[in-house]
Coordinates of C-alpha atoms in Angstrom, one line a residue:
X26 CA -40.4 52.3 95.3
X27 CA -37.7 53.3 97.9
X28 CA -34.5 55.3 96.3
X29 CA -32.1 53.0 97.4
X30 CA -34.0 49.6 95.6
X31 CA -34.1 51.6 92.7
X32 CA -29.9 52.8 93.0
X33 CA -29.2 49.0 94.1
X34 CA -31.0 47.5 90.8
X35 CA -29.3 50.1 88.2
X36 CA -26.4 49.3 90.1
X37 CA -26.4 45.6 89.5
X38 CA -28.0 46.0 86.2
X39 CA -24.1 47.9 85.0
X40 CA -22.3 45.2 87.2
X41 CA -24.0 42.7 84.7
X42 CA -22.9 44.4 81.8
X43 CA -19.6 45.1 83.0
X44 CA -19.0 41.4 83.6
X45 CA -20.6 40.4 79.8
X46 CA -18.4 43.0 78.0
X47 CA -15.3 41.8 80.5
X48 CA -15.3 37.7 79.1
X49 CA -13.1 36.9 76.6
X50 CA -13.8 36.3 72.6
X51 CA -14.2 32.7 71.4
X52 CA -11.2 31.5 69.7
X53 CA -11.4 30.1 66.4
X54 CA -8.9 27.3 64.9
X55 CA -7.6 28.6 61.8
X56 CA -6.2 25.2 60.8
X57 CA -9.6 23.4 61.2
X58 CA -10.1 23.9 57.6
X59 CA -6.8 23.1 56.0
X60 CA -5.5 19.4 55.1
X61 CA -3.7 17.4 56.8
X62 CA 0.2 16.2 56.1
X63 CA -1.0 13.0 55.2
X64 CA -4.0 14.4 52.8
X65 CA -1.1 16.9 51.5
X66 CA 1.2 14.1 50.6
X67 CA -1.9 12.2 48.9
X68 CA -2.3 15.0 46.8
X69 CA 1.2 15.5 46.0
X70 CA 1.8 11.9 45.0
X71 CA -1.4 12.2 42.8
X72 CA -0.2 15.3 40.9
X73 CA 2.8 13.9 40.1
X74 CA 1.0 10.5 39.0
X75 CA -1.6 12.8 36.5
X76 CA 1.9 14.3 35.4
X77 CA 3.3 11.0 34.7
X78 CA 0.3 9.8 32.3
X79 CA 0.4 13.4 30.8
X80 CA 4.4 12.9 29.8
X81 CA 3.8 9.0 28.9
X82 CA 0.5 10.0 26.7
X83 CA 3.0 13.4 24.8
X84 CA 5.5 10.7 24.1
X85 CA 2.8 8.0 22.9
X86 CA 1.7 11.3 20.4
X87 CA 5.0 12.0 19.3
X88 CA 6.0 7.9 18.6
X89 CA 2.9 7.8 16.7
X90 CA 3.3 11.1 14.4
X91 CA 6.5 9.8 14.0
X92 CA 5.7 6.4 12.6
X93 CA 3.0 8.1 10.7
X94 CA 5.7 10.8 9.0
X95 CA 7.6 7.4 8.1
X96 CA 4.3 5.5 6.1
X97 CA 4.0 8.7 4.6
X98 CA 7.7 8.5 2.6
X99 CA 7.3 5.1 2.5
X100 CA 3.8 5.7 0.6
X101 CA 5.5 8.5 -1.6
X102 CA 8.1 6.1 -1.6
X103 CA 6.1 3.5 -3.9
X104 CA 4.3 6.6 -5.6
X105 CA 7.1 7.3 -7.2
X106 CA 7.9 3.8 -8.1
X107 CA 4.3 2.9 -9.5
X108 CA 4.7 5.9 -11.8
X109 CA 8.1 4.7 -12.8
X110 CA 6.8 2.0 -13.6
X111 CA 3.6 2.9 -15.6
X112 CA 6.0 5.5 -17.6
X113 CA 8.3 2.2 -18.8
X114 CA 5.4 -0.4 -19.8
X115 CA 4.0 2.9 -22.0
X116 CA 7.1 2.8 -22.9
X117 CA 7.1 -0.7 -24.0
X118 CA 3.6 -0.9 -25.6
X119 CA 4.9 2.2 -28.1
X120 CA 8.1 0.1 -28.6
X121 CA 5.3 -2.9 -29.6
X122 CA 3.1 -0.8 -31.4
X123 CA 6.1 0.1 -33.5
X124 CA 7.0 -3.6 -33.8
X125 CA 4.1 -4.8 -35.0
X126 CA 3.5 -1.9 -37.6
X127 CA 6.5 -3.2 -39.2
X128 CA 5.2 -6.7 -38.7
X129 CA 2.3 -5.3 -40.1
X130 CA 4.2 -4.6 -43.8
X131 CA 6.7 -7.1 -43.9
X132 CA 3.5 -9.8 -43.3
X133 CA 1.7 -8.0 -46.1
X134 CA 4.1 -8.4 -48.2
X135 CA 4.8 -12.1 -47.9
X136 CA 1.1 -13.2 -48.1
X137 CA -0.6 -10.7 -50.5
X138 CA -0.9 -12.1 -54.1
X139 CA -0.9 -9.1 -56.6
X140 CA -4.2 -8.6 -56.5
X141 CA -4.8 -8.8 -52.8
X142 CA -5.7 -5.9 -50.9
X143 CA -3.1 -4.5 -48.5
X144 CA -3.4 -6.6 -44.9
X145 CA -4.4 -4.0 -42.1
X146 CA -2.0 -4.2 -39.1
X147 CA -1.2 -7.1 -37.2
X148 CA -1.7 -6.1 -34.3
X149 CA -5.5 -6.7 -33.3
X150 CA -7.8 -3.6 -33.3
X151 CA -11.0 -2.7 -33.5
X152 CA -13.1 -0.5 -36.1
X153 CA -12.1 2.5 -34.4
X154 CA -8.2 1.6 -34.9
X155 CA -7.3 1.2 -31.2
X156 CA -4.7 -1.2 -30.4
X157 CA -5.5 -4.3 -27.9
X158 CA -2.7 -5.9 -26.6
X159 CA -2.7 -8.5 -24.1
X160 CA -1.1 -8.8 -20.8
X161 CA -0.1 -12.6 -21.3
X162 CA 3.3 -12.5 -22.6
X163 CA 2.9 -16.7 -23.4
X164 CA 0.3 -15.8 -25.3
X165 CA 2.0 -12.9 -26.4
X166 CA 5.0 -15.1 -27.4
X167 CA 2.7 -17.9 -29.2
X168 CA 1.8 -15.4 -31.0
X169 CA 4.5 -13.8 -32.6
X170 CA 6.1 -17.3 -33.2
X171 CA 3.3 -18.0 -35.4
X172 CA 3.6 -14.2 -37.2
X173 CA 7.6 -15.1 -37.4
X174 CA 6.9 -18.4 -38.9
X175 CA 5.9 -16.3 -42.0
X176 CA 7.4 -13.0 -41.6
X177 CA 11.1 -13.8 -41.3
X178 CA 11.4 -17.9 -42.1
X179 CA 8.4 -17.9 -45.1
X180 CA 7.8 -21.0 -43.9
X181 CA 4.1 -20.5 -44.9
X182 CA 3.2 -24.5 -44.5
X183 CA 4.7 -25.4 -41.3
X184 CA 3.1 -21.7 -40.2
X185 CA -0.8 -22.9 -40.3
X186 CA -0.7 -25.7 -37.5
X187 CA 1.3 -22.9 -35.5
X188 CA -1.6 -20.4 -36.1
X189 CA -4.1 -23.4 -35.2
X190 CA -2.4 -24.4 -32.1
X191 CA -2.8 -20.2 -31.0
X192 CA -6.4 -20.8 -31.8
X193 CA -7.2 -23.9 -30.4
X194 CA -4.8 -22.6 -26.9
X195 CA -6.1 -18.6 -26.5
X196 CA -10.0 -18.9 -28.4
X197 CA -10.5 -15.4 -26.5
X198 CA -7.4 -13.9 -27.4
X199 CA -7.4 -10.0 -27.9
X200 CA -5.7 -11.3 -31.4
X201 CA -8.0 -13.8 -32.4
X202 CA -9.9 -12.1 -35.0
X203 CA -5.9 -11.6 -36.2
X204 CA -5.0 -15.2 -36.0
X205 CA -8.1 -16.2 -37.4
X206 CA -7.6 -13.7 -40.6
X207 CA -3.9 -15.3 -40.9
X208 CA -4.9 -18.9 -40.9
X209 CA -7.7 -18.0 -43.5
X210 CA -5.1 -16.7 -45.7
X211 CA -2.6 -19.0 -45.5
X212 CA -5.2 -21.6 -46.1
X213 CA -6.6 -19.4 -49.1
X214 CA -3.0 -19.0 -50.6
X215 CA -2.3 -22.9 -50.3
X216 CA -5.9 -23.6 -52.0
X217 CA -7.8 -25.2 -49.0
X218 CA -10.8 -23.0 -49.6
X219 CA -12.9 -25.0 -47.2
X220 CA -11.1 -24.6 -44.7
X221 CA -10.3 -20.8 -45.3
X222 CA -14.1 -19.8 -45.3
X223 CA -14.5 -21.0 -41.7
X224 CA -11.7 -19.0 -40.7
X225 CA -12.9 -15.9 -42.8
X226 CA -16.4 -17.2 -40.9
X227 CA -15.3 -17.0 -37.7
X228 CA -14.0 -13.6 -38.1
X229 CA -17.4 -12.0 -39.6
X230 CA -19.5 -13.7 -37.3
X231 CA -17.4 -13.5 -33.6
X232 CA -15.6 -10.5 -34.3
X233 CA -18.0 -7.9 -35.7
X234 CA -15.7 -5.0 -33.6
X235 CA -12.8 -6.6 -35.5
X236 CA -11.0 -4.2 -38.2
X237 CA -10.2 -7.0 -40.1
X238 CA -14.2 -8.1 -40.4
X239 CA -14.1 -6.2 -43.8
X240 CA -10.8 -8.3 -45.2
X241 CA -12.6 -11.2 -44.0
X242 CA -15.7 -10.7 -45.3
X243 CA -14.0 -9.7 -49.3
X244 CA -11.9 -13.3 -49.0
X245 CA -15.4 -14.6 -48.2
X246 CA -16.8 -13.7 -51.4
X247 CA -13.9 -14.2 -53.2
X248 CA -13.5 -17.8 -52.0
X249 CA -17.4 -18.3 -53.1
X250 CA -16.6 -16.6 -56.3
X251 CA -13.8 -19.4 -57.0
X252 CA -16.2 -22.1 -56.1
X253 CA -18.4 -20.7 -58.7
X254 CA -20.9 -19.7 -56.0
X255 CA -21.7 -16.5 -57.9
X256 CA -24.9 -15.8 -56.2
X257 CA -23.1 -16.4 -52.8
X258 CA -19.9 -14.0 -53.6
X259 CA -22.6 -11.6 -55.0
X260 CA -24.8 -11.5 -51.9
X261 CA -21.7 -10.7 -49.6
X262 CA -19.9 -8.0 -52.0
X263 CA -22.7 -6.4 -51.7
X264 CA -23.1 -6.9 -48.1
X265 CA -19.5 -5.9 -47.4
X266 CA -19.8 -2.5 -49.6
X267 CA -23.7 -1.6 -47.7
X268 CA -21.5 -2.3 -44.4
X269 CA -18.5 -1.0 -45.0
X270 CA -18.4 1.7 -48.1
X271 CA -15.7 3.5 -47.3
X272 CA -13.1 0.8 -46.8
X273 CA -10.5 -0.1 -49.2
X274 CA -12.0 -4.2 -48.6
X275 CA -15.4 -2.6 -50.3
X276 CA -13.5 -0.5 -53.1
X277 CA -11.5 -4.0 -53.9
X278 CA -15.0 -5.5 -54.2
X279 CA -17.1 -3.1 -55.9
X280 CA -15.3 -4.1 -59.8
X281 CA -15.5 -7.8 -58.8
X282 CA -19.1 -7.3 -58.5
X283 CA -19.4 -5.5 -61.6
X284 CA -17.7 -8.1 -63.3
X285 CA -19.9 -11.0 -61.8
X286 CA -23.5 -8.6 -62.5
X287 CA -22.1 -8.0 -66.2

């Protein structure tokens, strides 16, 4: 090859470079990538929207703790009340308990004959001396009408239909075994000795929790012993002392039986 094709060709060959290295750099648009006014004002509206629910939401929290904090002393509120009130009808049941102890002696008193045995207490319990009251105060009221009748007016006569009429109106009273023992009584006092052993009956046989079972079951055989049913009053002496041997009903029997075996 000639020297001068070989100079011309290097010398175009820098020319070319010369020109590449001579264009300008490609410009980039910075804000291709950013948003919009409209998309930032989208955006702004929606932040301030979340921002909204977030405030209504706290306040909805804070109306509901509130309302809450008020149940809550309402709830202590009544608390306080309902124990109130439980400490005053305890209250009242001892004030009746004490009542009806002292029923309890004056009745004995005014029904016993000399030789009866002392009347357990008026109010109703069972063989393991807990008092039942009841919650009816009617019944509560019939009641002690009838137990007036012969505690504090000694109207003893006009006192058995009263003592019926409690029977016949409340036959699952917690003081029917009570009533029923009463009526036998004053029906055993006054002679009716028929009608005193089905009241004495009912007691032994419906009431066996009853403390008065044992008194019922001693006027039993004492009202067969007066009706000259000795083997009768015999049988249920007996029955009342294997039953009941520690009771002062069983010690009341134990010489009447002797007295009927000698």
């Amino acid at each position: 090859m000639k020297p001068n094709s070989i100079l011309f060709g290097m010398s175009f060959a820098v020319a070319a470079n010369l020109a590449v290295a001579a264009e300008p750099a490609p410009v980039i648009e910075v804000t291709a990538g950013m948003p919009s006014n409209a998309a930032k004002s989208s955006l702004s509206e929606q932040l301030v929207s979340l921002e909204g629910k977030l405030d209504a939401r706290n306040r909805a929290q804070v109306n509901v703790q509130r309302q809450l904090d008020e149940l809550q002393n309402e709830v202590n509120e009544l608390r306080g009340i309902t124990e109130l009130h439980t400490y005053q009808l305890s209250q009242v049941l001892d004030r009746q308990r004490e009542l009806y102890q002292e029923l309890d002696r004056r009745v004995s008193e005014a029904l016993k004959p000399a030789n009866q045995i002392p009347a357990a207490i008026i109010a109703p319990t069972d063989n393991a001396g807990k008092v039942n009251y009841s919650n009816n105060l009617t019944e509560n009221e019939a009641y002690d009408r009838a137990v007036n009748m012969v505690l504090k007016d000694k109207r003893y006569e006009q006192a058995i239909p009263e003592f019926e009429a409690f029977n016949q109106r409340y036959p699952n009273s917690s003081y029917a075994a009570n009533a029923h023992y009463w009526l036998g009584q004053l029906l055993f006092n006054k002679g009716e000795l028929t009608k005193a052993r089905q009241e004495f009956d009912i007691v032994v046989n419906n009431h066996p929790d009853s403390s008065k079972r044992s008194d019922a079951m001693l006027k039993l055989a004492m009202v067969e012993q007066k009706e000259n049913n000795q083997a009768k009053a015999i049988a249920v002496y007996k029955k009342l002392i294997a039953e009941y041997p520690n009771s002062s009903a069983a010690k009341l029997a134990q010489p009447r039986l002797n007295n009927l075996k000698s």
